[in-house]
mmCIF file of C-alpha atoms in Angstrom:
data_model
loop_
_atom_site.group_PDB
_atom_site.id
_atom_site.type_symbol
_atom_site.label_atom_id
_atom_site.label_comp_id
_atom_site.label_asym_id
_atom_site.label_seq_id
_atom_site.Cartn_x
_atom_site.Cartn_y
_atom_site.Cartn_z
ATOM 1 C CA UNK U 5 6.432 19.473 66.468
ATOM 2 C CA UNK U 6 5.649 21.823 63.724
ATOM 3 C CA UNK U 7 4.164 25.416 65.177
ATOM 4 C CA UNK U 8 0.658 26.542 64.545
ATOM 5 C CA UNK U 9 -0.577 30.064 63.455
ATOM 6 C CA UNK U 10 -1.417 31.741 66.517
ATOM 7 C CA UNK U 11 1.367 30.400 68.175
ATOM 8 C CA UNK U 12 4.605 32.351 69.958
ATOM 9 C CA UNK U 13 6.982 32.165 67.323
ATOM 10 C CA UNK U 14 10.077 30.928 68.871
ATOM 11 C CA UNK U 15 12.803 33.092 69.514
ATOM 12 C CA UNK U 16 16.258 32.672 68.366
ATOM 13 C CA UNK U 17 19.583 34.564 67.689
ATOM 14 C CA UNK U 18 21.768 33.775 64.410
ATOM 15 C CA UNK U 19 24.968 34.796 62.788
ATOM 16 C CA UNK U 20 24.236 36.158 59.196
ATOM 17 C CA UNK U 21 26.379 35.761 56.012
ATOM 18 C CA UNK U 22 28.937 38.002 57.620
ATOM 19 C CA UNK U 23 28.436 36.428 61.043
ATOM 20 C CA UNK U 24 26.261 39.852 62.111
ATOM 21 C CA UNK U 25 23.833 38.556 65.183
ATOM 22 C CA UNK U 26 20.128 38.569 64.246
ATOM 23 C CA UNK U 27 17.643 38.114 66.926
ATOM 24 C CA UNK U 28 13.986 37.700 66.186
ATOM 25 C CA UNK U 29 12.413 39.199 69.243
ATOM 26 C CA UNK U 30 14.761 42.775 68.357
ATOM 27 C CA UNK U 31 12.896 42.657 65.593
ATOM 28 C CA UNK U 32 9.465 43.517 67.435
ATOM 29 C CA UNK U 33 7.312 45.719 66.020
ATOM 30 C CA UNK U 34 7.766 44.548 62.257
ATOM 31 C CA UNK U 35 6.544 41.518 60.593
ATOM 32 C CA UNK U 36 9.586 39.302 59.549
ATOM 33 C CA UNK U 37 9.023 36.617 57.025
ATOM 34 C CA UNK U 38 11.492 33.758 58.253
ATOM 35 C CA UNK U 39 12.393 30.965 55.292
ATOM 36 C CA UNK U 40 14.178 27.882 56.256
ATOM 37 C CA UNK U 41 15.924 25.648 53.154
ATOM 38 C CA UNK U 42 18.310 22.917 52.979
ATOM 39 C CA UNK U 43 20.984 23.736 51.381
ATOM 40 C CA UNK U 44 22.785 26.871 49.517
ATOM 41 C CA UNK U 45 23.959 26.190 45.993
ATOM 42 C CA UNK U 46 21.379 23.670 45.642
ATOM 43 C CA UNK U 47 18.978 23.901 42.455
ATOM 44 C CA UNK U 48 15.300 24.113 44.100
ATOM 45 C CA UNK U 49 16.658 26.203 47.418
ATOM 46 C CA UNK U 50 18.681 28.279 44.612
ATOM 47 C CA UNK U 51 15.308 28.615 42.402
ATOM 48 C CA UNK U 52 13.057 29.400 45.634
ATOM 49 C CA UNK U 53 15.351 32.458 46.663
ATOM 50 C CA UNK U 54 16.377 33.986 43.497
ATOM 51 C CA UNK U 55 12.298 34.245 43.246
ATOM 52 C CA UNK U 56 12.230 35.786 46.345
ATOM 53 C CA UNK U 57 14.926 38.256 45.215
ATOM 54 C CA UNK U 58 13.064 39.160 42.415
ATOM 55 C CA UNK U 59 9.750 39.323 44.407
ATOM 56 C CA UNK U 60 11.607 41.000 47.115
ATOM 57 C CA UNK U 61 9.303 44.486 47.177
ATOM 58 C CA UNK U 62 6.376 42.443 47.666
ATOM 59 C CA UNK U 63 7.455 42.075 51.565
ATOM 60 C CA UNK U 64 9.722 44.646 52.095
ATOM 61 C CA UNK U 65 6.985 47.094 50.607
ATOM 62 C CA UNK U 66 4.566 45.441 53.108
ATOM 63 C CA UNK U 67 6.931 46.612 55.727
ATOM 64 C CA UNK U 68 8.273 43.068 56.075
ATOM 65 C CA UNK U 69 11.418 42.052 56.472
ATOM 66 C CA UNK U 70 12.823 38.520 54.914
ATOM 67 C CA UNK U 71 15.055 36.136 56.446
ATOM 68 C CA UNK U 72 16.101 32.825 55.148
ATOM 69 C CA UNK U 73 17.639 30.077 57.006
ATOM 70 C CA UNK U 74 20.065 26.917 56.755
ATOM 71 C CA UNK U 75 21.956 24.709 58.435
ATOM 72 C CA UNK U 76 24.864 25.843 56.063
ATOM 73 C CA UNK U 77 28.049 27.646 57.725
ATOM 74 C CA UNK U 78 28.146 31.629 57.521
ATOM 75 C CA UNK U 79 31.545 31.436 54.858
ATOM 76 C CA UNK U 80 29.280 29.296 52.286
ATOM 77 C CA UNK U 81 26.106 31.523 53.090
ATOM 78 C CA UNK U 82 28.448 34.471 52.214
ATOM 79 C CA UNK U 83 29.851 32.906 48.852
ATOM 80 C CA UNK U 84 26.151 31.988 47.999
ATOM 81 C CA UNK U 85 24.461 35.875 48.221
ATOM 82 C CA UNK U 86 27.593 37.601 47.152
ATOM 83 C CA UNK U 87 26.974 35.201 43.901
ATOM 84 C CA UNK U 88 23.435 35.335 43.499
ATOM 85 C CA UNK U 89 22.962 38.972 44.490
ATOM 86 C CA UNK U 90 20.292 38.614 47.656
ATOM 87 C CA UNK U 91 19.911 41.838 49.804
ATOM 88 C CA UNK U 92 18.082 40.072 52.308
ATOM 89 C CA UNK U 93 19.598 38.450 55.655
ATOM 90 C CA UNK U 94 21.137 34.428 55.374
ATOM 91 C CA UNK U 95 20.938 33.039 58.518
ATOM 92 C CA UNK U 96 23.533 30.277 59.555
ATOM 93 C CA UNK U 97 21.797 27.434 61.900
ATOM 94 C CA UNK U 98 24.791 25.295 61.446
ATOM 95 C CA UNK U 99 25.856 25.534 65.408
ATOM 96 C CA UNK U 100 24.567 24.423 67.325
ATOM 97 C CA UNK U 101 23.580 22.320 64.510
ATOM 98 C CA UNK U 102 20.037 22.868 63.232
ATOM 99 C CA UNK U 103 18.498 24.312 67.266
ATOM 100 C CA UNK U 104 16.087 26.794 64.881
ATOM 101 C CA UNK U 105 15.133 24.516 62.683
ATOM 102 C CA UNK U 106 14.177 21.708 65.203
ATOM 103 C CA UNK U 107 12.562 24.545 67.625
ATOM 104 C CA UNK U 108 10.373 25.409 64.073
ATOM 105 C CA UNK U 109 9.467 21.914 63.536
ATOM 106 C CA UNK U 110 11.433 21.856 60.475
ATOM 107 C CA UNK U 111 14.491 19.964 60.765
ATOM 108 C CA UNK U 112 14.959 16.601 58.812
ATOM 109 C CA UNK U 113 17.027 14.666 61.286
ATOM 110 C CA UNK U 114 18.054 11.904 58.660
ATOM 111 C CA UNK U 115 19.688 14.326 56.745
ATOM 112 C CA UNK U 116 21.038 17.163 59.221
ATOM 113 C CA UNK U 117 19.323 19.655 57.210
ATOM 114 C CA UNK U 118 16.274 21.999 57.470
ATOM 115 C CA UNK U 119 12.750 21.047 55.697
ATOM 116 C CA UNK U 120 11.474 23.386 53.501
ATOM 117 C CA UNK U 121 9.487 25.868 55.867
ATOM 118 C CA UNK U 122 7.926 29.140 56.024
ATOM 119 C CA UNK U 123 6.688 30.913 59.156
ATOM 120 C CA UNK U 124 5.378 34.933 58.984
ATOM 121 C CA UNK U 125 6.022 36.290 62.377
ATOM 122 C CA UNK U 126 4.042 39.530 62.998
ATOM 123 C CA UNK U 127 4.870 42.273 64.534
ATOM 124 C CA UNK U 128 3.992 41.115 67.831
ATOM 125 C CA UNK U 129 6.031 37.365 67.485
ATOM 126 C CA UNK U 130 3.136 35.714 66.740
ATOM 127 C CA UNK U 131 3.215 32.830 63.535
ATOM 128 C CA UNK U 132 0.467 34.545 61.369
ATOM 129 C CA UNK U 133 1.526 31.529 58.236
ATOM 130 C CA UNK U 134 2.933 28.283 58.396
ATOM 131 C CA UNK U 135 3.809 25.949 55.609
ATOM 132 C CA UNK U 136 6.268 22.705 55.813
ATOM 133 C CA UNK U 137 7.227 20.959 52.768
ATOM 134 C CA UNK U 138 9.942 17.719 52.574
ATOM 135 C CA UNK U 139 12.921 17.869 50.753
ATOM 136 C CA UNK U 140 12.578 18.175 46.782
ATOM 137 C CA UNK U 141 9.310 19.726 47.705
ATOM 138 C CA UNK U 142 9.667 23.102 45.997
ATOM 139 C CA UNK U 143 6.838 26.110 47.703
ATOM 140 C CA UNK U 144 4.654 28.447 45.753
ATOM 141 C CA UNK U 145 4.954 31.653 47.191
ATOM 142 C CA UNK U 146 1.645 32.880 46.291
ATOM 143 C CA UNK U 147 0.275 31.725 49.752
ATOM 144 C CA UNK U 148 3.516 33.776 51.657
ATOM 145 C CA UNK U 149 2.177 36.687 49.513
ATOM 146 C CA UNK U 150 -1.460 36.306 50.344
ATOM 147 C CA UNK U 151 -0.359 36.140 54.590
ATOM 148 C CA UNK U 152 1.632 39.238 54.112
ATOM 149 C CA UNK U 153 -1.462 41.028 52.091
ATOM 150 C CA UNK U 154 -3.673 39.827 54.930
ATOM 151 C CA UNK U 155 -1.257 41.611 57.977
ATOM 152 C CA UNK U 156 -1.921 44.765 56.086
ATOM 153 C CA UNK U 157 -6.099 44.287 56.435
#
């Protein structure tokens, strides 16, 4: 079941790069844009985020903060942004394995990975975007933009 806008985002509690808790609902009172991707080191996941670091003041300047999730273990999460530079928050869903992702509606169960999905939580935990796309299936972020534009109106 893939969540709706308008609907309770789901909350959850994950270890970071440097296994640092994170818990959605602490994070009340400030949009959080939360990205789930398949795999680190891989070429489109790799692509998507390093666009996302470069586009990074978009949300953060919108008062939102960026999280990205896998179902990757914290030690190659840590490798990953220490290499590519990201100074926003990897999320490890790799125990148990994939819980966030299938709670999203955005784990690929053949494959023990997450889907491609993007949910913007507002500031009261509330999924104000949603977009799902299959494996291979790179995202334009020019609709996350326009969903973080429209929190601001």
């Amino acid at each position: 079941m893939t969540l709706s806008v308008g609907d309770a985002a789901p909350d959850f509690t994950l270890p970071d790069s440097d296994r640092q808790p994170f818990t959605l609902s602490e994070q009340r009172g400030t949009p959080v844009l939360v990205v789930f991707y398949p795999f680190a080191f891989s070429s489109i996941c790799t692509g998507e985020l390093c666009q996302l670091r470069d586009e990074l003041d978009t949300y953060t300047g919108a008062g939102v903060q960026v999280v990205a999730v896998s179902t990757d273990p914290a030690p190659t999460l840590k490798a990953w942004k220490e290499q590519q530079g990201f100074e926003f928050r990897l999320l490890s869903d790799f125990w148990p394995h994939g819980e966030v992702a299938k709670a999203y509606g955005t784990f690929f169960e053949t494959a023990g990975m997450a889907n491609r999905g993007t949910f913007l939580v507002d500031a009261e935990g509330t999924v104000a975007f949603t977009e799902v796309n299959g494996p291979g299936d790179a995202r334009a972020q020019s609709g996350w933009k326009d969903a973080v534009a429209a929190l601001a109106v």
